[in-house]
Amino acid sequence: NAGVMQNPRHLVRRRGQEARLRCSPMKGHSHVYWYRQLPEEGLKFMVYLQKENIIDESGMPKERFSAEFPKEGPSILRIQQVVRGDSAAYFCASSPPRGRTMNEQFFGPGTRLTVL
Amino acid sequence: QKEVEQDPGPLSVPEGAIVSLNCTYSNSAFQYFMWYRQYSRKGPELLMYTYSSGNKEDGRFTAQVDKSSKYISLFIRDSQPSDSATYLCAFPPQGGSEKLVFGKGTKLTVNP
């Protein structure tokens, strides 16, 4: 059973360009979460999605960032007009449908974004 | 006051040592407690979780919770070089939210 997959693993962008990060959840998982890990910082929640719905985007910056999880295909985290401060590791996690007592989230390997 | 405090280390110990990793938290509504392990350049993986105050043991790992002090610990016995990683405490979603709240992580190196 393949784990959470993210691609690309490394992404280099120049200031002002767009970054698209993709995440395929584990088989059978319908919940996707995005977290950001800045250097020397812990993981910070960004957004929680279910298929075709954004459930909680309280951790998303107000501008330039968006996320989607379409009916078909991977979840996408999109960052427009990137700035140097966006350089970080972005992790995707997935979990099975609600009903479990504990929300165990399974993490992917991350995409390391570097903005030049 | 920060919601979660965790000493980032780094922590360096010789092989075979007992390691103690700790977090404090301020939200008394947290009902269960997690420890994630993150190897360099990898995603975090759930190591242990526990619901109640007291100890939970899994092999060489023991998770300890003191709800009255809002203090959690992870102990590693007979530490191995393969335990070298960053250990993050994590706390569960609250009030319908699904977001995990993480500590900054403690970087541990176990020297052979």
mmCIF file of C-alpha atoms in Angstrom:
data_model
loop_
_atom_site.group_PDB
_atom_site.id
_atom_site.type_symbol
_atom_site.label_atom_id
_atom_site.label_comp_id
_atom_site.label_asym_id
_atom_site.label_seq_id
_atom_site.Cartn_x
_atom_site.Cartn_y
_atom_site.Cartn_z
ATOM 1 C CA ASN A 1 0.000 0.000 0.000
ATOM 2 C CA ALA A 2 1.726 3.130 -1.189
ATOM 3 C CA GLY A 3 2.017 5.949 1.273
ATOM 4 C CA VAL A 4 1.263 9.591 0.731
ATOM 5 C CA MET A 5 3.033 10.786 -2.374
ATOM 6 C CA GLN A 6 4.203 14.303 -3.032
ATOM 7 C CA ASN A 7 5.851 15.786 -6.052
ATOM 8 C CA PRO A 8 8.054 17.356 -6.892
ATOM 9 C CA ARG A 9 10.377 16.587 -3.990
ATOM 10 C CA HIS A 10 12.399 19.714 -4.704
ATOM 11 C CA LEU A 11 11.213 22.835 -6.443
ATOM 12 C CA VAL A 12 13.202 25.940 -7.253
ATOM 13 C CA ARG A 13 11.431 29.114 -8.288
ATOM 14 C CA ARG A 14 12.471 32.710 -8.850
ATOM 15 C CA ARG A 15 10.666 35.491 -7.078
ATOM 16 C CA GLY A 16 7.371 36.254 -8.761
ATOM 17 C CA GLN A 17 6.895 32.820 -10.294
ATOM 18 C CA GLU A 18 4.195 30.326 -9.384
ATOM 19 C CA ALA A 19 4.743 27.126 -7.434
ATOM 20 C CA ARG A 20 2.449 24.116 -7.694
ATOM 21 C CA LEU A 21 2.825 21.323 -5.195
ATOM 22 C CA ARG A 22 0.973 18.049 -5.632
ATOM 23 C CA CYS A 23 -0.162 15.464 -3.126
ATOM 24 C CA SER A 24 -1.730 12.058 -3.653
ATOM 25 C CA PRO A 25 -3.227 10.676 -0.431
ATOM 26 C CA MET A 26 -3.002 7.103 0.689
ATOM 27 C CA LYS A 27 -5.459 4.718 -0.884
ATOM 28 C CA GLY A 28 -8.800 4.957 0.847
ATOM 29 C CA HIS A 29 -8.043 8.311 2.451
ATOM 30 C CA SER A 30 -10.385 11.152 1.620
ATOM 31 C CA HIS A 31 -8.973 13.826 3.921
ATOM 32 C CA VAL A 32 -5.918 15.858 3.002
ATOM 33 C CA TYR A 33 -3.970 18.360 5.079
ATOM 34 C CA TRP A 34 -1.156 20.692 4.150
ATOM 35 C CA TYR A 35 1.496 21.840 6.626
ATOM 36 C CA ARG A 36 4.480 24.125 6.235
ATOM 37 C CA GLN A 37 7.786 23.727 8.026
ATOM 38 C CA LEU A 38 10.010 26.765 8.043
ATOM 39 C CA PRO A 39 13.688 26.423 8.978
ATOM 40 C CA GLU A 40 14.061 25.956 12.742
ATOM 41 C CA GLU A 41 10.285 25.941 13.139
ATOM 42 C CA GLY A 42 7.773 23.237 13.789
ATOM 43 C CA LEU A 43 5.071 22.136 11.432
ATOM 44 C CA LYS A 44 2.305 24.681 10.995
ATOM 45 C CA PHE A 45 -1.118 23.750 9.726
ATOM 46 C CA MET A 46 -2.230 25.453 6.546
ATOM 47 C CA VAL A 47 -5.391 23.856 5.182
ATOM 48 C CA TYR A 48 -7.651 20.823 5.450
ATOM 49 C CA LEU A 49 -9.569 19.547 2.450
ATOM 50 C CA GLN A 50 -11.934 16.799 1.504
ATOM 51 C CA LYS A 51 -12.815 15.942 -2.069
ATOM 52 C CA GLU A 52 -13.973 19.151 -3.786
ATOM 53 C CA ASN A 53 -14.285 20.988 -0.462
ATOM 54 C CA ILE A 54 -12.074 23.217 1.640
ATOM 55 C CA ILE A 55 -12.990 22.449 5.230
ATOM 56 C CA ASP A 56 -10.553 24.594 7.192
ATOM 57 C CA GLU A 57 -8.150 27.113 5.700
ATOM 58 C CA SER A 58 -7.441 28.992 8.889
ATOM 59 C CA GLY A 59 -3.676 28.513 8.505
ATOM 60 C CA MET A 60 -3.431 29.734 4.935
ATOM 61 C CA PRO A 61 -1.910 33.146 4.253
ATOM 62 C CA LYS A 62 -4.613 35.495 3.026
ATOM 63 C CA GLU A 63 -2.979 36.208 -0.279
ATOM 64 C CA ARG A 64 -1.168 34.238 -2.980
ATOM 65 C CA PHE A 65 -1.907 30.801 -1.494
ATOM 66 C CA SER A 66 -4.684 28.479 -2.585
ATOM 67 C CA ALA A 67 -5.447 24.795 -2.340
ATOM 68 C CA GLU A 68 -7.764 22.353 -4.029
ATOM 69 C CA PHE A 69 -8.605 18.671 -3.902
ATOM 70 C CA PRO A 70 -10.573 17.858 -7.045
ATOM 71 C CA LYS A 71 -12.853 14.894 -7.517
ATOM 72 C CA GLU A 72 -10.208 13.253 -9.653
ATOM 73 C CA GLY A 73 -6.468 13.655 -9.247
ATOM 74 C CA PRO A 74 -4.140 14.904 -6.556
ATOM 75 C CA SER A 75 -4.533 17.773 -4.148
ATOM 76 C CA ILE A 76 -2.715 20.920 -5.300
ATOM 77 C CA LEU A 77 -1.193 23.658 -3.173
ATOM 78 C CA ARG A 78 -0.595 26.697 -5.326
ATOM 79 C CA ILE A 79 1.560 29.655 -4.407
ATOM 80 C CA GLN A 80 1.425 32.621 -6.743
ATOM 81 C CA GLN A 81 4.122 35.261 -7.065
ATOM 82 C CA VAL A 82 6.462 33.484 -4.689
ATOM 83 C CA VAL A 83 8.726 35.457 -2.356
ATOM 84 C CA ARG A 84 11.860 34.354 -0.528
ATOM 85 C CA GLY A 85 9.894 33.921 2.681
ATOM 86 C CA ASP A 86 7.924 31.116 1.032
ATOM 87 C CA SER A 87 11.042 28.933 1.032
ATOM 88 C CA ALA A 88 10.159 26.002 3.266
ATOM 89 C CA ALA A 89 9.269 22.330 3.325
ATOM 90 C CA TYR A 90 5.626 21.718 2.544
ATOM 91 C CA PHE A 91 4.146 18.500 3.843
ATOM 92 C CA CYS A 92 0.934 16.854 2.885
ATOM 93 C CA ALA A 93 -0.841 14.403 5.178
ATOM 94 C CA SER A 94 -3.900 12.255 4.708
ATOM 95 C CA SER A 95 -6.319 10.413 6.940
ATOM 96 C CA PRO A 96 -9.224 8.055 6.437
ATOM 97 C CA PRO A 97 -12.826 9.218 6.653
ATOM 98 C CA ARG A 98 -14.107 10.352 10.038
ATOM 99 C CA GLY A 99 -15.306 7.726 12.433
ATOM 100 C CA ARG A 100 -12.021 6.913 14.054
ATOM 101 C CA THR A 101 -11.510 8.112 17.555
ATOM 102 C CA MET A 102 -8.107 9.512 16.892
ATOM 103 C CA ASN A 103 -7.160 11.563 13.916
ATOM 104 C CA GLU A 104 -3.998 9.812 12.762
ATOM 105 C CA GLN A 105 -2.507 11.719 9.905
ATOM 106 C CA PHE A 106 0.006 10.040 7.626
ATOM 107 C CA PHE A 107 2.594 12.348 6.152
ATOM 108 C CA GLY A 108 4.254 12.408 2.790
ATOM 109 C CA PRO A 109 7.967 13.062 2.232
ATOM 110 C CA GLY A 110 7.447 16.755 1.595
ATOM 111 C CA THR A 111 8.279 19.223 -1.153
ATOM 112 C CA ARG A 112 11.190 21.513 -0.473
ATOM 113 C CA LEU A 113 10.583 24.856 -2.095
ATOM 114 C CA THR A 114 13.470 27.216 -2.632
ATOM 115 C CA VAL A 115 12.785 30.724 -3.872
ATOM 116 C CA LEU A 116 15.762 32.484 -5.407
ATOM 117 C CA GLN B 1 2.041 31.966 26.418
ATOM 118 C CA LYS B 2 2.711 29.661 23.492
ATOM 119 C CA GLU B 3 0.305 26.794 23.027
ATOM 120 C CA VAL B 4 3.150 24.250 22.914
ATOM 121 C CA GLU B 5 6.724 24.609 24.102
ATOM 122 C CA GLN B 6 9.456 22.153 23.176
ATOM 123 C CA ASP B 7 13.192 22.580 23.631
ATOM 124 C CA PRO B 8 14.722 22.322 20.129
ATOM 125 C CA GLY B 9 18.032 20.984 21.435
ATOM 126 C CA PRO B 10 20.119 19.732 19.781
ATOM 127 C CA LEU B 11 20.577 16.786 22.083
ATOM 128 C CA SER B 12 23.578 14.491 21.661
ATOM 129 C CA VAL B 13 23.927 11.251 23.645
ATOM 130 C CA PRO B 14 26.083 8.136 23.498
ATOM 131 C CA GLU B 15 24.620 4.876 22.282
ATOM 132 C CA GLY B 16 22.808 3.042 25.077
ATOM 133 C CA ALA B 17 21.844 6.186 26.984
ATOM 134 C CA ILE B 18 18.356 6.919 28.247
ATOM 135 C CA VAL B 19 16.877 9.898 26.443
ATOM 136 C CA SER B 20 14.194 12.186 27.835
ATOM 137 C CA LEU B 21 12.275 14.505 25.515
ATOM 138 C CA ASN B 22 9.667 16.908 26.848
ATOM 139 C CA CYS B 23 6.892 19.282 25.907
ATOM 140 C CA THR B 24 4.649 21.597 27.848
ATOM 141 C CA TYR B 25 1.278 22.792 26.649
ATOM 142 C CA SER B 26 -1.219 25.383 27.751
ATOM 143 C CA ASN B 27 -4.527 24.095 26.376
ATOM 144 C CA SER B 28 -6.188 22.049 29.087
ATOM 145 C CA ALA B 29 -8.722 20.761 26.541
ATOM 146 C CA PHE B 30 -6.161 18.537 24.844
ATOM 147 C CA GLN B 31 -7.314 14.989 25.394
ATOM 148 C CA TYR B 32 -4.624 12.940 23.728
ATOM 149 C CA PHE B 33 -1.012 13.384 23.005
ATOM 150 C CA MET B 34 1.243 12.278 20.215
ATOM 151 C CA TRP B 35 4.897 11.923 19.423
ATOM 152 C CA TYR B 36 6.104 12.041 15.846
ATOM 153 C CA ARG B 37 9.578 11.130 14.643
ATOM 154 C CA GLN B 38 11.073 12.869 11.628
ATOM 155 C CA TYR B 39 14.249 11.664 9.996
ATOM 156 C CA SER B 40 16.291 14.177 8.054
ATOM 157 C CA ARG B 41 14.687 15.108 4.745
ATOM 158 C CA LYS B 42 11.677 12.890 5.447
ATOM 159 C CA GLY B 43 8.091 13.389 6.530
ATOM 160 C CA PRO B 44 7.034 12.902 10.153
ATOM 161 C CA GLU B 45 5.763 9.506 11.209
ATOM 162 C CA LEU B 46 3.600 8.783 14.218
ATOM 163 C CA LEU B 47 5.630 7.084 16.913
ATOM 164 C CA MET B 48 3.234 6.878 19.840
ATOM 165 C CA TYR B 49 0.058 8.377 21.154
ATOM 166 C CA THR B 50 -1.680 8.230 24.486
ATOM 167 C CA TYR B 51 -4.970 9.397 25.916
ATOM 168 C CA SER B 52 -4.560 9.556 29.626
ATOM 169 C CA SER B 53 -2.208 10.628 32.325
ATOM 170 C CA GLY B 54 0.405 8.057 33.214
ATOM 171 C CA ASN B 55 2.745 5.946 31.155
ATOM 172 C CA LYS B 56 2.412 4.030 27.932
ATOM 173 C CA GLU B 57 5.189 1.723 26.865
ATOM 174 C CA ASP B 58 6.075 0.414 23.407
ATOM 175 C CA GLY B 59 9.340 -1.441 23.208
ATOM 176 C CA ARG B 60 12.150 0.935 24.069
ATOM 177 C CA PHE B 61 9.819 3.929 24.027
ATOM 178 C CA THR B 62 7.695 5.218 26.910
ATOM 179 C CA ALA B 63 5.271 8.111 26.648
ATOM 180 C CA GLN B 64 4.385 9.860 29.873
ATOM 181 C CA VAL B 65 1.629 12.388 30.435
ATOM 182 C CA ASP B 66 1.021 14.627 33.437
ATOM 183 C CA LYS B 67 -2.189 16.496 32.722
ATOM 184 C CA SER B 68 -2.109 18.377 36.004
ATOM 185 C CA SER B 69 1.205 19.951 35.031
ATOM 186 C CA LYS B 70 0.426 20.036 31.292
ATOM 187 C CA TYR B 71 3.672 18.215 30.675
ATOM 188 C CA ILE B 72 4.422 15.274 28.421
ATOM 189 C CA SER B 73 7.588 13.252 27.980
ATOM 190 C CA LEU B 74 9.010 10.643 25.674
ATOM 191 C CA PHE B 75 11.686 8.339 27.059
ATOM 192 C CA ILE B 76 13.941 6.234 24.871
ATOM 193 C CA ARG B 77 15.794 3.400 26.584
ATOM 194 C CA ASP B 78 18.974 1.841 25.213
ATOM 195 C CA SER B 79 19.147 4.510 22.532
ATOM 196 C CA GLN B 80 20.519 3.501 19.140
ATOM 197 C CA PRO B 81 22.150 5.505 16.331
ATOM 198 C CA SER B 82 19.025 4.729 14.298
ATOM 199 C CA ASP B 83 17.040 6.794 16.812
ATOM 200 C CA SER B 84 18.837 9.917 15.567
ATOM 201 C CA ALA B 85 16.014 12.107 14.316
ATOM 202 C CA THR B 86 13.876 15.072 15.273
ATOM 203 C CA TYR B 87 11.077 14.253 17.708
ATOM 204 C CA LEU B 88 7.949 16.380 17.626
ATOM 205 C CA CYS B 89 5.180 16.410 20.174
ATOM 206 C CA ALA B 90 1.758 16.936 18.652
ATOM 207 C CA PHE B 91 -1.652 17.687 20.006
ATOM 208 C CA PRO B 92 -4.997 16.842 18.545
ATOM 209 C CA PRO B 93 -7.629 18.900 16.831
ATOM 210 C CA GLN B 94 -10.038 20.820 19.026
ATOM 211 C CA GLY B 95 -13.512 22.191 18.558
ATOM 212 C CA GLY B 96 -14.166 20.458 15.283
ATOM 213 C CA SER B 97 -10.884 21.540 13.740
ATOM 214 C CA GLU B 98 -8.675 18.874 12.216
ATOM 215 C CA LYS B 99 -5.371 20.613 12.577
ATOM 216 C CA LEU B 100 -2.631 19.067 14.633
ATOM 217 C CA VAL B 101 -0.609 21.478 16.756
ATOM 218 C CA PHE B 102 3.085 20.612 16.800
ATOM 219 C CA GLY B 103 5.996 21.522 18.987
ATOM 220 C CA LYS B 104 9.110 22.806 17.236
ATOM 221 C CA GLY B 105 10.809 19.436 17.600
ATOM 222 C CA THR B 106 13.933 18.285 19.432
ATOM 223 C CA LYS B 107 16.827 17.141 17.287
ATOM 224 C CA LEU B 108 18.449 14.043 18.776
ATOM 225 C CA THR B 109 21.764 12.504 17.781
ATOM 226 C CA VAL B 110 22.804 9.149 19.220
ATOM 227 C CA ASN B 111 26.523 8.609 18.788
ATOM 228 C CA PRO B 112 27.902 5.079 18.291
#
